[in-house]
Coordinates of C-alpha atoms and ligand atoms in Angstrom, one line a residue:
X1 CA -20.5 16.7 -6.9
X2 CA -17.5 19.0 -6.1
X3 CA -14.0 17.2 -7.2
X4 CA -10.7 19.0 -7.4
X5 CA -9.2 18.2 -10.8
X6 CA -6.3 18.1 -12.6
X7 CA -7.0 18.9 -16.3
X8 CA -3.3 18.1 -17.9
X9 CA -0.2 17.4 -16.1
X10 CA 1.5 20.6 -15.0
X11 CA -1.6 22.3 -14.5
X12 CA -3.0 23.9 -11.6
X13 CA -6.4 22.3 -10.2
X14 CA -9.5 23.3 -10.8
X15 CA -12.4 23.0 -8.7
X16 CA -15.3 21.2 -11.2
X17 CA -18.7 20.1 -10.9
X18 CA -18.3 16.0 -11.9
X19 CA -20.7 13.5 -11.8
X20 CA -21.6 11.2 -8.7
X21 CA -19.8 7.5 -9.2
X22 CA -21.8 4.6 -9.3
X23 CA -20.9 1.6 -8.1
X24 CA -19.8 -1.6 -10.6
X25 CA -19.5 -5.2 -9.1
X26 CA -17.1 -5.4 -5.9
X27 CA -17.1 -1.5 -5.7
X28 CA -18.4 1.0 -3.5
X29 CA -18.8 4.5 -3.4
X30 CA -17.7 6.7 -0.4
X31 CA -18.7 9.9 0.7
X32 CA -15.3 11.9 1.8
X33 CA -15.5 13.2 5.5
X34 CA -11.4 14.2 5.2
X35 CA -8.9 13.8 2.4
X36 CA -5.1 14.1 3.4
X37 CA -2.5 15.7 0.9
X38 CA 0.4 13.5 0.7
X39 CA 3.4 15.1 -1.2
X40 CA 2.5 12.5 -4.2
X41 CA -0.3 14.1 -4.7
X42 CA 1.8 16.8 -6.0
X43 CA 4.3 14.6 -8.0
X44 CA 0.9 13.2 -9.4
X45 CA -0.4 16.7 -10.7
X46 CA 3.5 17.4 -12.2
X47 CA 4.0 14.4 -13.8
X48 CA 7.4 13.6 -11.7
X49 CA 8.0 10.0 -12.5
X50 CA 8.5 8.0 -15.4
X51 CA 4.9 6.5 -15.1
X52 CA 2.4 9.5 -15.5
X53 CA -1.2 9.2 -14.1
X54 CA -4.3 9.3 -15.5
X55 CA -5.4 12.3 -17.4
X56 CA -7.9 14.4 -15.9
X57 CA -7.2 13.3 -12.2
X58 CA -8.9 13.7 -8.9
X59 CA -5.8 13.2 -6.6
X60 CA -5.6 12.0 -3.1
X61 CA -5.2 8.6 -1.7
X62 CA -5.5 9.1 2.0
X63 CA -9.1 9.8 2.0
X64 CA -12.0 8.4 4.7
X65 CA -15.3 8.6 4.8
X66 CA -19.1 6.8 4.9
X67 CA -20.3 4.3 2.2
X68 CA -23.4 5.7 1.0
X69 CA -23.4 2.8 -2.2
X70 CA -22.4 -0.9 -2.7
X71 CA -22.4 -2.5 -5.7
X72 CA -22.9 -6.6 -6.4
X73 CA -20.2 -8.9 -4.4
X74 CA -18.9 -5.3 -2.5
X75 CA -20.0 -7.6 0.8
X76 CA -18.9 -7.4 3.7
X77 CA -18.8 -3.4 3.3
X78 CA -22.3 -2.1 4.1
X79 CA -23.6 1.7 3.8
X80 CA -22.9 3.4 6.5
X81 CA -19.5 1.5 7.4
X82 CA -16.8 4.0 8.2
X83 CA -13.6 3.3 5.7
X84 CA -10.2 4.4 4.6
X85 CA -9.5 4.6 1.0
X86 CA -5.4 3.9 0.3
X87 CA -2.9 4.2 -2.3
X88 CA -3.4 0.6 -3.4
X89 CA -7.2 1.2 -4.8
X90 CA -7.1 -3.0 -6.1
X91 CA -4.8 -6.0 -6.1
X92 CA -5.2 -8.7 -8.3
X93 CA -5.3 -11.5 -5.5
X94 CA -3.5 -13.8 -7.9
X95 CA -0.4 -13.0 -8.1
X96 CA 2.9 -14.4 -6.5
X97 CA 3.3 -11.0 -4.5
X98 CA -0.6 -11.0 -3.9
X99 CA -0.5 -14.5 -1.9
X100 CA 2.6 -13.6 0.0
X101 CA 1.0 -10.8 1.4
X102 CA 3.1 -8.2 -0.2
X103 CA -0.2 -7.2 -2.1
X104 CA 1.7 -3.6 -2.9
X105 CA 3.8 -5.2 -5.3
X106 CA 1.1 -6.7 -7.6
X107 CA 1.5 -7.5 -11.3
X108 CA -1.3 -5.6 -12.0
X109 CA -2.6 -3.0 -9.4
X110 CA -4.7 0.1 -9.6
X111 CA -3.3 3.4 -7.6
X112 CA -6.0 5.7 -5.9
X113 CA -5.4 9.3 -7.4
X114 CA -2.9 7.9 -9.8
X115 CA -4.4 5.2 -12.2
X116 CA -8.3 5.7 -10.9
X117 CA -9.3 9.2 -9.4
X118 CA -8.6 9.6 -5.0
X119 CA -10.8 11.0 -2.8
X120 CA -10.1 15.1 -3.8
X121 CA -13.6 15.1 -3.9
X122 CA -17.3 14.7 -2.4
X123 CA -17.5 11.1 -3.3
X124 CA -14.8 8.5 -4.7
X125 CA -15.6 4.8 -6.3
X126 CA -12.9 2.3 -4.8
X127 CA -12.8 -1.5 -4.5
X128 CA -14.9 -3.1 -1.4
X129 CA -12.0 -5.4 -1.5
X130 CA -9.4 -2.6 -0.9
X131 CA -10.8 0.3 1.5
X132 CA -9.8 -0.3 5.3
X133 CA -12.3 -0.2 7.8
X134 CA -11.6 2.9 10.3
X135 CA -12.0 1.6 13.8
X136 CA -14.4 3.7 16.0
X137 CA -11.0 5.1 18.7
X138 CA -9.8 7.1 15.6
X139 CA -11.3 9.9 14.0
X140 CA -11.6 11.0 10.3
X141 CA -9.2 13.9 11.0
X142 CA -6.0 11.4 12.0
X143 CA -7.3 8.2 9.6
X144 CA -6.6 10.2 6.8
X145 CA -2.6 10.9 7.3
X146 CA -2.5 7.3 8.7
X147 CA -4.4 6.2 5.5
X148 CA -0.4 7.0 3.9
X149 CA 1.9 8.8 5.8
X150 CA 1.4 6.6 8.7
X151 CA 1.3 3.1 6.4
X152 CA 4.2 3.8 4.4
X153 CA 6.5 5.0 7.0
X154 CA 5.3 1.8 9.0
X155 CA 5.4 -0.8 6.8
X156 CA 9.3 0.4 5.6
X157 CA 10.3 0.2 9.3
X158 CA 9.2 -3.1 9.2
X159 CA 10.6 -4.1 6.3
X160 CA 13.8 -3.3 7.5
X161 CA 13.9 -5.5 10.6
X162 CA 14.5 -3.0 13.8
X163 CA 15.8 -4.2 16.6
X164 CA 15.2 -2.6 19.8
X165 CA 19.0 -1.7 20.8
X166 CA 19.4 -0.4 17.2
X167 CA 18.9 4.0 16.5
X168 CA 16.7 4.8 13.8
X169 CA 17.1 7.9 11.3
X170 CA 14.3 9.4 9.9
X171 CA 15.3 11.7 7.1
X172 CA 12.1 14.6 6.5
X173 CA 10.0 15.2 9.1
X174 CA 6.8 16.4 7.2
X175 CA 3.8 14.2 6.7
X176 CA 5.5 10.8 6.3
X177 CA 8.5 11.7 8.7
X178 CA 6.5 13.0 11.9
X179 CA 5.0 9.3 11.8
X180 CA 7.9 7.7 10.8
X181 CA 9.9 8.7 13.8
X182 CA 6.7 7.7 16.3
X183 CA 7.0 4.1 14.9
X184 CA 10.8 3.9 15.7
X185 CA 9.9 4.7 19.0
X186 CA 6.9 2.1 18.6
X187 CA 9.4 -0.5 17.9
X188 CA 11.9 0.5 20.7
X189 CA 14.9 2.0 18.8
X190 CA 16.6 5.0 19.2
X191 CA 15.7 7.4 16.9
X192 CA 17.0 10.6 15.4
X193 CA 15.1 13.4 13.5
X194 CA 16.5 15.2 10.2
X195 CA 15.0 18.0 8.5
X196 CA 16.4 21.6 7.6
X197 CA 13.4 23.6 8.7
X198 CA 13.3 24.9 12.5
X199 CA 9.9 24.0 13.1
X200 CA 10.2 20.6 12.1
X201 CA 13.1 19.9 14.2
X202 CA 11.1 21.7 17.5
X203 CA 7.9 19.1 16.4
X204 CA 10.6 15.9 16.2
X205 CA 11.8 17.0 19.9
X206 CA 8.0 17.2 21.1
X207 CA 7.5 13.8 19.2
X208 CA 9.8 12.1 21.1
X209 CA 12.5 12.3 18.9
X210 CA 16.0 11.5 21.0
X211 CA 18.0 13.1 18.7
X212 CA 17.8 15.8 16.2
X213 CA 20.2 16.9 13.1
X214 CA 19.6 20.0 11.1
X215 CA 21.0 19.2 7.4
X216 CA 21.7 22.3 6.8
X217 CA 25.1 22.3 8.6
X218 CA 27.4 19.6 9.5
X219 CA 24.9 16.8 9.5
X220 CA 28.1 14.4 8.7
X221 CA 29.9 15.3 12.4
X222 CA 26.3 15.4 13.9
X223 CA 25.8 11.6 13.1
X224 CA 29.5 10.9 13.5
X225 CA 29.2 11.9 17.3
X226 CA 26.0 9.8 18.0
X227 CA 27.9 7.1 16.6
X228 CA 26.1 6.3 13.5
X229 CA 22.9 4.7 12.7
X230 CA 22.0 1.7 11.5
X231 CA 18.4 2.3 9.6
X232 CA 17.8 5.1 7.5
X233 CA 14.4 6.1 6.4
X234 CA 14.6 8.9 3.9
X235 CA 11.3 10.5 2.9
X236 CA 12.8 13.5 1.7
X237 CA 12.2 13.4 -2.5
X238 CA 15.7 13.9 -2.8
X239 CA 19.3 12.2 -3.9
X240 CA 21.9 14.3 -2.3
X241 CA 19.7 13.1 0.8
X242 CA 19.9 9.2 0.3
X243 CA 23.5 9.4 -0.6
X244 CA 23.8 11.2 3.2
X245 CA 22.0 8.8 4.8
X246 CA 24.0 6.2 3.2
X247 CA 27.0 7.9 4.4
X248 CA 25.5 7.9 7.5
X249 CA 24.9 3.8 8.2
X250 CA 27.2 1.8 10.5
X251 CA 27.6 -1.4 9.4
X252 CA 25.0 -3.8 8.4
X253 CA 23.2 -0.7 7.8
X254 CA 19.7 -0.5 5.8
X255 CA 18.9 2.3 3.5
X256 CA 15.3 2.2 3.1
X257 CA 13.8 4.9 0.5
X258 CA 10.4 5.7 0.6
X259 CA 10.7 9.5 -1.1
X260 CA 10.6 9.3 -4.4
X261 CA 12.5 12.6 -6.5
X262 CA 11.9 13.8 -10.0
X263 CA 15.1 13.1 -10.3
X264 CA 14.7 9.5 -10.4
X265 CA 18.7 8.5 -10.4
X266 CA 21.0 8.0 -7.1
X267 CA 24.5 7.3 -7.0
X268 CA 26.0 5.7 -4.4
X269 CA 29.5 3.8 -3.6
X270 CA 29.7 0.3 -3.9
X271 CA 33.0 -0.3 -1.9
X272 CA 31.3 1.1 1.2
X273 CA 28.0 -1.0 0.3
X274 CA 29.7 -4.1 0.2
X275 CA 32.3 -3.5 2.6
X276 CA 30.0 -2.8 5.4
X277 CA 27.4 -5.3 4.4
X278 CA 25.1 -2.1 3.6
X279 CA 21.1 -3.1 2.4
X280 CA 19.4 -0.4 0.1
X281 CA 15.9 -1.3 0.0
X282 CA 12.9 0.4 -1.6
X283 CA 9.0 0.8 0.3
X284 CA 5.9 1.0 -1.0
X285 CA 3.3 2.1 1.2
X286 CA 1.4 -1.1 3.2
X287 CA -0.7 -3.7 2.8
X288 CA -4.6 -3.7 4.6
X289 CA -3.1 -5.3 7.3
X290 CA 0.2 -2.6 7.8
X291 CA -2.9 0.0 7.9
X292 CA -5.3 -2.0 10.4
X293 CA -2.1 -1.8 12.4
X294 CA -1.8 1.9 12.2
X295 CA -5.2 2.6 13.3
X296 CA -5.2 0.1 16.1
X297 CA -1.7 1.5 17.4
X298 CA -3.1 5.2 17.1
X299 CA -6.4 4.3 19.2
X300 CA -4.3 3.0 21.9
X301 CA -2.6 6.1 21.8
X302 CA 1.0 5.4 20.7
X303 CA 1.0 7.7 18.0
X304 CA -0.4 11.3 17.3
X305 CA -1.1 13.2 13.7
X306 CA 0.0 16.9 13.5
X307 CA -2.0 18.2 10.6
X308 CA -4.2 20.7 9.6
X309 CA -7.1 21.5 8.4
X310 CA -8.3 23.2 4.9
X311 CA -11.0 24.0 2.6
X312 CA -10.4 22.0 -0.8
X313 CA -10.8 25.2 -2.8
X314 CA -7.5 25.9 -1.7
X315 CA -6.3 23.2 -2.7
X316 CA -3.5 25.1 -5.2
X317 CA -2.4 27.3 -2.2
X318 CA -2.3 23.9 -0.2
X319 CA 0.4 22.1 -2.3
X320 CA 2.3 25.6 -2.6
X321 CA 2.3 25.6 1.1
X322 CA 3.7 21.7 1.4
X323 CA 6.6 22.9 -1.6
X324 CA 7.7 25.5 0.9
X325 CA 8.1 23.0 4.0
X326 CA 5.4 25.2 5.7
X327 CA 3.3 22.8 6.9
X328 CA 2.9 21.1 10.3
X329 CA 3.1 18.2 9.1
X330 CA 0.1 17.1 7.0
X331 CA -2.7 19.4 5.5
X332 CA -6.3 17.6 5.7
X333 CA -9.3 18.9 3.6
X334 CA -12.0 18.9 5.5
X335 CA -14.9 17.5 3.5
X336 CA -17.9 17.3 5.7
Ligands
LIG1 P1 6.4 16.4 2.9 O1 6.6 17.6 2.0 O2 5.3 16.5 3.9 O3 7.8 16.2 3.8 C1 9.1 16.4 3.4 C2 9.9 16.9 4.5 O4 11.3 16.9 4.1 C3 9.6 18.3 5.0 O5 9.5 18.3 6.4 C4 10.9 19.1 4.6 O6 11.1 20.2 5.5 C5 11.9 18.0 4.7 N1 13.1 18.3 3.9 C6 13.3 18.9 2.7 N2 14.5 18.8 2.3 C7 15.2 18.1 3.2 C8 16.6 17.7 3.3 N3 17.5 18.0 2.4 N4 17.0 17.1 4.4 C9 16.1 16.8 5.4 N5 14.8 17.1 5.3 C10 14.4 17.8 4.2 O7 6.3 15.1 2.0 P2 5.6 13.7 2.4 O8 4.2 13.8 2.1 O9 6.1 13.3 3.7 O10 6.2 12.8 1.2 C11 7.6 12.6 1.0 C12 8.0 11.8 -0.2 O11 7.6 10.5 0.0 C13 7.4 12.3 -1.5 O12 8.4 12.1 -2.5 C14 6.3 11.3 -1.7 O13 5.9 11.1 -3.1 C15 6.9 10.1 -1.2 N6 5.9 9.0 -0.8 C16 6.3 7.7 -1.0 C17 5.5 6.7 -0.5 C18 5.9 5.3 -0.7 O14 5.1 4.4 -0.6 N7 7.2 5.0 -1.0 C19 4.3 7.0 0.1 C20 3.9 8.3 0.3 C21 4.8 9.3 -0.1
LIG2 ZN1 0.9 9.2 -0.1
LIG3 ZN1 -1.4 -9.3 -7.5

């Protein structure tokens, strides 16, 4: 089968012919209809973070697809089933963070495209346990940015606790962000758009965005005006952007980062925290329920995926493309 590959970290991908999967106990093997590129993806090939994938890869964690193979105890997957293949390939079940429901937390998890290979190819192997049914009012093309983008930016909403008469900033408005901003409007806030490329500030405004604040000038008297906010979600991989949007928060404010920088160190002023009661939380992505949640809110139609679609040979041109903020808002290989 066809598989983009990364051979060391650093490297660009190369486009190889791998072997099939086959399925072991509780696994399945899925044949990729659509594979979204989430910015990770790229951290994942560069080796951003202290903990470095798995060496070769096959990226991708937002992929969807048919079950073509299921192994012992993969019931009650069956071939055929349509599914959605996340971030969080296996949980142990076990664990104190397991039970609670905070599955994305476990003691001992397995990452899709990170500590297994993602769906950057023809077929993947994942866990029965851990793929997502796709119900039948949304297609392929929009599961896949849900399958992250759209959990992630979700579930840290949640975890922040809106409230309706609260406004919402959403800091990047690429894949993560363009969702991100349609769940503060799911969840009846007030929200405002941030992003320092043109484009993305015109798609926030057709989004629904009731605001929008380009960074590149005077975002500080921008917010001031609009009389603060009181949850910011950044998504933008960068700390000179947290440390705004911490500036940013009126009190009782949460700070809820979701991008996650090669430069893993932000430094922010504690006076101000504890003066004005300020949360800073971290998110990571959703459980299988956050992402049953996503799809059933996007067939009723309460939010819509701008993406694109491309050919995973060019899938080095692709993450060039998401470096330079070209991209409206997610890029999709089409794998059908
Ligand atoms: P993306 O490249 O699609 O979006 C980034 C957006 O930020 C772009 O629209 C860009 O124009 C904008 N931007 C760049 N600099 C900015 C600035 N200074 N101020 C405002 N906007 C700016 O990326 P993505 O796929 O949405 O991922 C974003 C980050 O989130 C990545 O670091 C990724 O690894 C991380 N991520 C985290 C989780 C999680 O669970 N925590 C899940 C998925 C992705
Ligand atoms: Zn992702
Ligand atoms: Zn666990």
């Amino acid at each position: 089968m066809k598989a983009a590959v990364v051979p060391e970290l650093g490297a660009r991908l190369e486009i190889r012919d791998v072997p099939v999967p086959e399925p072991g106990p509780g696994q399945i093997v899925v044949q990729i209809e659509t594979a979204g590129l989430c910015h990770t993806d790229i951290h994942a090939a560069n080796g951003d973070w202290p903990v470095k994938p798995k060496m070769p890869l096959i990226p991708g964690h937002e992929g969807v697809g048919r079950v073509v193979a299921v192994g012992d105890g993969a019931e009650p997957l069956r071939e055929e089933d349509r599914v959605a293949l996340p971030w969080l390939g296996h949980a142990c079940g076990q664990c104190r963070y397991c039970i609670k429901g905070e599955e994305t937390y476990c003691i001992a998890p397995a990452y899709m495209g990170y500590t297994m290979d993602g769906s950057y190819a023809q077929f993947t192997l994942a866990y029965a346990s851990h793929a997502v049914k796709v119900p039948d009012g949304v297609s392929s093309f929009d599961a896949a940015p849900l399958t992250c983008a759209g959990v992630t930016t979700y579930k840290a909403l949640k975890a922040a606790h809106p409230q309706p008469n609260e406004t919402v900033m959403v800091v990047g408005i690429g894949g993560l962000g363009h969702l991100g901003l349609q769940y503060a409007n799911v969840f009846g806030c007030t929200s405002v758009a941030v992003d320092v490329e043109d484009e993305k500030l015109q798609l926030a405004r057709d989004l629904g965005a009731d605001h929008t604040i380009d960074a590149r000038s005077g975002q500080a008297e921008q917010l001031e005006s609009l009389g603060g906010v009181d949850i910011a979600l950044v998504t933008v991989p960068s700390p000179a952007a947290m440390r705004a949007a911490h500036a940013a928060l009126n009190p009782t404010g949460r700070l809820v980062l979701v991008g996650l920088p090669a430069d893993n160190r932000l430094e922010l002023p504690v006076f101000e925290t504890v003066l004005r009661g300020i949360s800073v939380m971290g998110s990571l992505v959703g459980n299988r329920n956050d992402l049953a949640d996503c799809f059933d809110l996007h067939a009723r139609g309460r939010t819509r995926v701008v993406a694109e679609s491309r050919a995973l040979e060019d899938v080095n041109e692709c993450f060039a493309e998401v470096l330079a903020g070209r991209v409206p808002a997610r890029l999709v290989f089409d794998m059908s």
